[in-house]
């Protein structure tokens, strides 16, 4: 089984002089603080700034879904931490699935995760435009809205093309800046909390289980990114230790802010207003302090936060195809690196995300953000399920080189919980999201057939 090439492997093999200069100047491996910032920055991206309004129609029962989702996300983070300790290579879920089940499973994990990343970028851009509209009236026409969304996608792509050194710097600054509005609402909002704003506990006629599952499917988008450090393990210093630590620290920090922030928004913004809001955190600050200056300041920070999330997700969108291309399972163009970044992956991803953004804005008046979120919910569960299945396989097969025997029972329980959590999310995605997600997957099967045939011909 071929080994995925990472920057550390390249150094051992003796990179070219030109490559070495490029890496020295523009590429830099991430330490624990930046790796944690990558996880938190991708988890706390744009989702939290718009999701309180997206789940408000289900009622405050969505907070129950948030609590359950947090428990599942932490279990998933622990599983990724265990897997990354044994397989500290760029690619994350792709590497784990391929190690356990072979090329086809690895390809499905890579393909699904790649779809998740560029569809997520489109969704993040849509969410960012809602807050940008607080600063500049971009919603005056579809053309100006699309132009703003495309600008917010291409700016982080250019930062990525400049090199991993700049990706890490942007990610750290954006993560720090986003904590200001989130902590302001999460902590300060509790002092302005009014239970009369909460609205009904359960809205609609889908039943309690249906409401929890449906709201959890939307809320999953807010936890996409728990695997960020694992996917970029090849760019992390001492990945055996730092990937797991960054994953846990980033997920726990995000969970605390998420739960407090959502509760505060529910308690400060009237339910009817929240349902129709495009910038719920700005509305919450305006309610807390009066006027519009606070909401404008939050909108500025929210746009910076989402730009930082797009910066991190753009990097991840190129890493998994890069790892798969190294093994001949993705087109070779995805394996090209410059300044420590797979440039073709960045460019292809931003073009696809841009096309999807244009299509969703022009296809009709439906909820663009919610549609994109549900599609990523389904596609994300495929690599999540394959990763937890790989962990279960390593545990059940008695592979001493893959598991820690002293932690066998605990790791098995965590893997089972993470697998059940992923299956629950598939069920809550809804028929439309599963339908669209399956179409994406079936398209990938055709790509795999073509790549496998080319690989076999080359081996003859």
Short mmCIF file of N, CA and C in Angstrom, two decimals, residues 12-133:
data_model
loop_
_atom_site.label_atom_id
_atom_site.label_comp_id
_atom_site.label_asym_id
_atom_site.label_seq_id
_atom_site.Cartn_x
_atom_site.Cartn_y
_atom_site.Cartn_z
N UNK A 12 12.82 14.06 3.88
CA UNK A 12 13.65 12.87 4.02
C UNK A 12 14.15 12.39 2.66
N UNK A 13 13.32 12.61 1.60
CA UNK A 13 13.70 12.13 0.29
C UNK A 13 14.60 13.11 -0.44
N UNK A 14 14.78 14.29 0.17
CA UNK A 14 15.65 15.27 -0.46
C UNK A 14 14.96 16.08 -1.51
N UNK A 15 14.22 17.13 -1.16
CA UNK A 15 13.54 17.94 -2.13
C UNK A 15 14.52 18.71 -2.98
N UNK A 16 14.02 19.17 -4.10
CA UNK A 16 14.85 19.95 -5.00
C UNK A 16 15.21 21.28 -4.35
N UNK A 17 16.24 21.92 -4.90
CA UNK A 17 16.65 23.20 -4.36
C UNK A 17 15.54 24.22 -4.48
N UNK A 18 14.88 24.21 -5.65
CA UNK A 18 13.79 25.17 -5.86
C UNK A 18 12.66 24.93 -4.89
N UNK A 19 12.31 23.64 -4.69
CA UNK A 19 11.24 23.33 -3.75
C UNK A 19 11.61 23.71 -2.34
N UNK A 20 12.89 23.47 -1.97
CA UNK A 20 13.32 23.81 -0.63
C UNK A 20 13.25 25.29 -0.37
N UNK A 21 13.66 26.09 -1.37
CA UNK A 21 13.57 27.54 -1.19
C UNK A 21 12.12 27.98 -1.03
N UNK A 22 11.25 27.36 -1.86
CA UNK A 22 9.83 27.74 -1.80
C UNK A 22 9.25 27.42 -0.44
N UNK A 23 9.62 26.24 0.09
CA UNK A 23 9.08 25.85 1.38
C UNK A 23 9.65 26.73 2.49
N UNK A 24 10.94 27.06 2.40
CA UNK A 24 11.55 27.89 3.44
C UNK A 24 10.89 29.26 3.50
N UNK A 25 10.54 29.80 2.35
CA UNK A 25 10.03 31.16 2.30
C UNK A 25 8.53 31.25 2.54
N UNK A 26 7.78 30.32 1.97
CA UNK A 26 6.32 30.45 1.98
C UNK A 26 5.59 29.37 2.78
N UNK A 27 6.27 28.26 3.08
CA UNK A 27 5.59 27.15 3.76
C UNK A 27 6.09 27.05 5.19
N UNK A 28 5.20 26.68 6.07
CA UNK A 28 5.56 26.54 7.48
C UNK A 28 4.63 25.52 8.11
N UNK A 29 5.20 24.58 8.88
CA UNK A 29 4.37 23.58 9.54
C UNK A 29 3.72 24.18 10.77
N UNK A 30 2.49 23.71 11.07
CA UNK A 30 1.70 24.29 12.15
C UNK A 30 2.08 23.66 13.49
N UNK A 31 2.18 24.51 14.53
CA UNK A 31 2.32 24.02 15.89
C UNK A 31 0.95 23.81 16.51
N UNK A 32 0.92 23.48 17.81
CA UNK A 32 -0.35 23.21 18.48
C UNK A 32 -1.28 24.43 18.46
N UNK A 33 -0.81 25.65 18.74
CA UNK A 33 -1.74 26.79 18.72
C UNK A 33 -2.41 27.00 17.37
N UNK A 34 -1.64 26.93 16.28
CA UNK A 34 -2.22 27.15 14.96
C UNK A 34 -3.12 25.98 14.57
N UNK A 35 -2.71 24.75 14.93
CA UNK A 35 -3.56 23.58 14.63
C UNK A 35 -4.89 23.68 15.37
N UNK A 36 -4.85 24.13 16.64
CA UNK A 36 -6.08 24.33 17.40
C UNK A 36 -6.92 25.44 16.78
N UNK A 37 -6.24 26.51 16.34
CA UNK A 37 -6.95 27.61 15.68
C UNK A 37 -7.59 27.14 14.38
N UNK A 38 -6.92 26.22 13.67
CA UNK A 38 -7.48 25.68 12.44
C UNK A 38 -8.77 24.92 12.74
N UNK A 39 -8.75 24.09 13.79
CA UNK A 39 -9.95 23.34 14.17
C UNK A 39 -11.06 24.28 14.60
N UNK A 40 -10.75 25.18 15.53
CA UNK A 40 -11.77 26.11 16.02
C UNK A 40 -12.23 27.06 14.93
N UNK A 41 -11.28 27.52 14.11
CA UNK A 41 -11.64 28.43 13.03
C UNK A 41 -12.56 27.81 12.01
N UNK A 42 -12.37 26.52 11.73
CA UNK A 42 -13.24 25.84 10.77
C UNK A 42 -14.56 25.43 11.40
N UNK A 43 -14.53 25.05 12.68
CA UNK A 43 -15.79 24.72 13.35
C UNK A 43 -16.60 26.00 13.55
N UNK A 44 -15.99 26.99 14.20
CA UNK A 44 -16.68 28.27 14.41
C UNK A 44 -16.42 29.13 13.19
N UNK A 45 -17.03 28.78 12.11
CA UNK A 45 -16.85 29.52 10.88
C UNK A 45 -17.97 30.52 10.68
N UNK A 46 -18.81 30.25 9.71
CA UNK A 46 -19.94 31.13 9.47
C UNK A 46 -21.22 30.55 10.00
N UNK A 47 -21.22 29.23 10.24
CA UNK A 47 -22.45 28.58 10.63
C UNK A 47 -23.10 29.17 11.86
N UNK A 48 -22.32 29.37 12.93
CA UNK A 48 -22.88 29.84 14.18
C UNK A 48 -23.52 31.21 14.02
N UNK A 49 -23.03 32.03 13.09
CA UNK A 49 -23.56 33.38 12.93
C UNK A 49 -24.94 33.40 12.26
N UNK A 50 -25.32 32.32 11.59
CA UNK A 50 -26.61 32.29 10.92
C UNK A 50 -27.52 31.17 11.41
N UNK A 51 -26.93 30.14 12.01
CA UNK A 51 -27.72 28.97 12.40
C UNK A 51 -28.80 29.23 13.45
N UNK A 52 -28.64 30.15 14.42
CA UNK A 52 -29.76 30.39 15.33
C UNK A 52 -31.05 30.73 14.61
N UNK A 53 -30.96 31.49 13.50
CA UNK A 53 -32.15 31.82 12.72
C UNK A 53 -32.63 30.61 11.92
N UNK A 54 -31.70 29.76 11.50
CA UNK A 54 -32.08 28.61 10.67
C UNK A 54 -32.84 27.55 11.47
N UNK A 55 -32.52 27.40 12.76
CA UNK A 55 -33.19 26.38 13.57
C UNK A 55 -34.32 26.95 14.41
N UNK A 56 -34.49 28.28 14.44
CA UNK A 56 -35.56 28.89 15.22
C UNK A 56 -36.95 28.37 14.84
N UNK A 57 -37.23 28.08 13.55
CA UNK A 57 -38.56 27.57 13.20
C UNK A 57 -38.93 26.25 13.89
N UNK A 58 -37.93 25.51 14.38
CA UNK A 58 -38.23 24.25 15.07
C UNK A 58 -38.54 24.47 16.55
N UNK A 59 -38.28 25.68 17.05
CA UNK A 59 -38.52 25.98 18.45
C UNK A 59 -37.27 25.75 19.28
N UNK A 60 -37.40 25.96 20.57
CA UNK A 60 -36.23 25.82 21.46
C UNK A 60 -35.84 24.36 21.67
N UNK A 61 -36.62 23.43 21.12
CA UNK A 61 -36.21 22.02 21.16
C UNK A 61 -34.90 21.83 20.42
N UNK A 62 -34.57 22.78 19.53
CA UNK A 62 -33.31 22.69 18.80
C UNK A 62 -32.10 22.78 19.74
N UNK A 63 -32.28 23.38 20.94
CA UNK A 63 -31.20 23.39 21.92
C UNK A 63 -30.90 21.98 22.43
N UNK A 64 -31.93 21.14 22.51
CA UNK A 64 -31.72 19.73 22.86
C UNK A 64 -30.87 19.07 21.79
N UNK A 65 -31.21 19.37 20.52
CA UNK A 65 -30.43 18.82 19.42
C UNK A 65 -28.99 19.29 19.50
N UNK A 66 -28.79 20.55 19.88
CA UNK A 66 -27.44 21.10 19.99
C UNK A 66 -26.64 20.35 21.07
N UNK A 67 -27.27 20.05 22.20
CA UNK A 67 -26.58 19.34 23.28
C UNK A 67 -26.21 17.92 22.84
N UNK A 68 -27.14 17.23 22.17
CA UNK A 68 -26.85 15.88 21.69
C UNK A 68 -25.76 15.91 20.62
N UNK A 69 -25.85 16.91 19.77
CA UNK A 69 -24.88 17.05 18.71
C UNK A 69 -23.48 17.30 19.27
N UNK A 70 -23.41 18.08 20.34
CA UNK A 70 -22.13 18.36 20.98
C UNK A 70 -21.50 17.08 21.52
N UNK A 71 -22.31 16.25 22.16
CA UNK A 71 -21.79 14.98 22.67
C UNK A 71 -21.27 14.10 21.54
N UNK A 72 -22.02 14.04 20.43
CA UNK A 72 -21.58 13.24 19.29
C UNK A 72 -20.33 13.81 18.65
N UNK A 73 -20.25 15.14 18.56
CA UNK A 73 -19.08 15.77 17.96
C UNK A 73 -17.82 15.52 18.78
N UNK A 74 -17.96 15.55 20.10
CA UNK A 74 -16.80 15.28 20.96
C UNK A 74 -16.35 13.83 20.81
N UNK A 75 -17.32 12.91 20.73
CA UNK A 75 -16.96 11.50 20.50
C UNK A 75 -16.23 11.34 19.18
N UNK A 76 -16.73 12.02 18.15
CA UNK A 76 -16.09 11.96 16.84
C UNK A 76 -14.69 12.56 16.89
N UNK A 77 -14.54 13.66 17.63
CA UNK A 77 -13.22 14.29 17.77
C UNK A 77 -12.24 13.34 18.45
N UNK A 78 -12.71 12.62 19.47
CA UNK A 78 -11.83 11.67 20.16
C UNK A 78 -11.41 10.53 19.23
N UNK A 79 -12.34 10.07 18.38
CA UNK A 79 -12.01 9.01 17.43
C UNK A 79 -10.96 9.51 16.43
N UNK A 80 -11.15 10.73 15.92
CA UNK A 80 -10.15 11.28 15.00
C UNK A 80 -8.80 11.43 15.68
N UNK A 81 -8.81 11.82 16.94
CA UNK A 81 -7.56 11.95 17.67
C UNK A 81 -6.83 10.62 17.78
N UNK A 82 -7.60 9.53 18.07
CA UNK A 82 -6.99 8.19 18.17
C UNK A 82 -6.43 7.75 16.81
N UNK A 83 -7.21 7.96 15.75
CA UNK A 83 -6.77 7.53 14.43
C UNK A 83 -5.55 8.32 13.96
N UNK A 84 -5.54 9.63 14.24
CA UNK A 84 -4.42 10.46 13.81
C UNK A 84 -3.13 10.08 14.53
N UNK A 85 -3.24 9.59 15.76
CA UNK A 85 -2.04 9.16 16.49
C UNK A 85 -1.36 7.99 15.78
N UNK A 86 -2.17 7.11 15.21
CA UNK A 86 -1.63 5.94 14.52
C UNK A 86 -1.32 6.21 13.05
N UNK A 87 -2.01 7.19 12.46
CA UNK A 87 -1.85 7.48 11.03
C UNK A 87 -1.67 8.99 10.84
N UNK A 88 -0.55 9.54 11.27
CA UNK A 88 -0.35 11.00 11.24
C UNK A 88 0.05 11.52 9.86
N UNK A 89 -0.83 11.33 8.87
CA UNK A 89 -0.51 11.73 7.51
C UNK A 89 -1.62 12.61 6.95
N UNK A 90 -1.26 13.45 6.01
CA UNK A 90 -2.24 14.32 5.35
C UNK A 90 -3.31 13.47 4.68
N UNK A 91 -4.56 13.86 4.86
CA UNK A 91 -5.67 13.14 4.23
C UNK A 91 -6.77 12.77 5.20
N UNK A 92 -6.45 12.57 6.47
CA UNK A 92 -7.47 12.29 7.48
C UNK A 92 -8.35 11.10 7.15
N UNK A 93 -9.67 11.30 7.00
CA UNK A 93 -10.59 10.19 6.74
C UNK A 93 -10.20 9.33 5.55
N UNK A 94 -9.64 9.95 4.52
CA UNK A 94 -9.19 9.18 3.36
C UNK A 94 -8.14 8.16 3.76
N UNK A 95 -7.16 8.59 4.54
CA UNK A 95 -6.07 7.70 4.97
C UNK A 95 -6.63 6.55 5.80
N UNK A 96 -7.52 6.85 6.76
CA UNK A 96 -8.04 5.83 7.66
C UNK A 96 -8.87 4.80 6.89
N UNK A 97 -9.76 5.28 6.02
CA UNK A 97 -10.62 4.36 5.26
C UNK A 97 -9.79 3.48 4.32
N UNK A 98 -8.79 4.04 3.69
CA UNK A 98 -7.97 3.27 2.76
C UNK A 98 -7.11 2.24 3.49
N UNK A 99 -6.58 2.62 4.65
CA UNK A 99 -5.80 1.68 5.43
C UNK A 99 -6.64 0.47 5.85
N UNK A 100 -7.90 0.71 6.18
CA UNK A 100 -8.75 -0.36 6.68
C UNK A 100 -9.41 -1.17 5.57
N UNK A 101 -9.91 -0.50 4.54
CA UNK A 101 -10.80 -1.17 3.58
C UNK A 101 -10.35 -1.11 2.14
N UNK A 102 -9.22 -0.49 1.85
CA UNK A 102 -8.71 -0.49 0.50
C UNK A 102 -9.02 0.77 -0.28
N UNK A 103 -8.66 0.73 -1.57
CA UNK A 103 -8.72 1.91 -2.42
C UNK A 103 -10.13 2.48 -2.59
N UNK A 104 -11.12 1.62 -2.81
CA UNK A 104 -12.46 2.13 -3.12
C UNK A 104 -13.04 2.90 -1.93
N UNK A 105 -12.91 2.33 -0.74
CA UNK A 105 -13.41 3.03 0.45
C UNK A 105 -12.64 4.33 0.66
N UNK A 106 -11.33 4.28 0.44
CA UNK A 106 -10.54 5.51 0.57
C UNK A 106 -10.98 6.56 -0.42
N UNK A 107 -11.26 6.13 -1.65
CA UNK A 107 -11.71 7.09 -2.65
C UNK A 107 -13.06 7.69 -2.26
N UNK A 108 -14.00 6.87 -1.80
CA UNK A 108 -15.31 7.40 -1.39
C UNK A 108 -15.16 8.43 -0.27
N UNK A 109 -14.27 8.15 0.69
CA UNK A 109 -14.04 9.11 1.77
C UNK A 109 -13.47 10.42 1.22
N UNK A 110 -12.49 10.31 0.32
CA UNK A 110 -11.87 11.50 -0.25
C UNK A 110 -12.86 12.28 -1.10
N UNK A 111 -13.61 11.57 -1.94
CA UNK A 111 -14.57 12.22 -2.83
C UNK A 111 -15.66 12.93 -2.03
N UNK A 112 -16.23 12.24 -1.04
CA UNK A 112 -17.30 12.83 -0.24
C UNK A 112 -16.81 14.02 0.56
N UNK A 113 -15.60 13.88 1.13
CA UNK A 113 -15.07 14.99 1.92
C UNK A 113 -14.77 16.19 1.04
N UNK A 114 -14.27 15.92 -0.15
CA UNK A 114 -13.99 17.01 -1.08
C UNK A 114 -15.28 17.75 -1.44
N UNK A 115 -16.34 17.01 -1.71
CA UNK A 115 -17.64 17.63 -1.99
C UNK A 115 -18.07 18.48 -0.79
N UNK A 116 -17.91 17.92 0.42
CA UNK A 116 -18.30 18.65 1.63
C UNK A 116 -17.59 19.99 1.72
N UNK A 117 -16.29 20.00 1.39
CA UNK A 117 -15.52 21.23 1.57
C UNK A 117 -15.95 22.33 0.61
N UNK A 118 -16.12 22.00 -0.67
CA UNK A 118 -16.45 23.10 -1.58
C UNK A 118 -17.92 23.51 -1.50
N UNK A 119 -18.81 22.57 -1.13
CA UNK A 119 -20.20 22.98 -0.89
C UNK A 119 -20.27 23.82 0.38
N UNK A 120 -19.47 23.47 1.40
CA UNK A 120 -19.40 24.27 2.63
C UNK A 120 -18.91 25.68 2.34
N UNK A 121 -17.93 25.79 1.44
CA UNK A 121 -17.44 27.12 1.08
C UNK A 121 -18.55 27.98 0.48
N UNK A 122 -19.38 27.36 -0.37
CA UNK A 122 -20.50 28.10 -0.94
C UNK A 122 -21.48 28.53 0.16
N UNK A 123 -21.75 27.63 1.10
CA UNK A 123 -22.67 27.96 2.20
C UNK A 123 -22.10 29.06 3.09
N UNK A 124 -20.80 29.00 3.37
CA UNK A 124 -20.17 30.03 4.20
C UNK A 124 -20.24 31.40 3.53
N UNK A 125 -20.04 31.42 2.22
CA UNK A 125 -20.11 32.69 1.50
C UNK A 125 -21.52 33.27 1.56
N UNK A 126 -22.53 32.40 1.44
CA UNK A 126 -23.92 32.86 1.54
C UNK A 126 -24.17 33.46 2.92
N UNK A 127 -23.68 32.78 3.97
CA UNK A 127 -23.87 33.29 5.33
C UNK A 127 -23.15 34.62 5.53
N UNK A 128 -21.94 34.74 4.96
CA UNK A 128 -21.17 35.97 5.12
C UNK A 128 -21.85 37.15 4.44
N UNK A 129 -22.49 36.90 3.31
CA UNK A 129 -23.18 37.98 2.60
C UNK A 129 -24.30 38.56 3.46
N UNK A 130 -24.96 37.72 4.26
CA UNK A 130 -26.01 38.21 5.15
C UNK A 130 -25.50 39.25 6.12
N UNK A 131 -24.28 39.05 6.65
CA UNK A 131 -23.69 40.03 7.57
C UNK A 131 -23.06 41.20 6.82
N UNK A 132 -22.53 40.93 5.63
CA UNK A 132 -21.97 42.02 4.83
C UNK A 132 -23.05 43.02 4.46
N UNK A 133 -24.27 42.53 4.30
CA UNK A 133 -25.38 43.41 3.95
C UNK A 133 -25.68 44.42 5.06
#
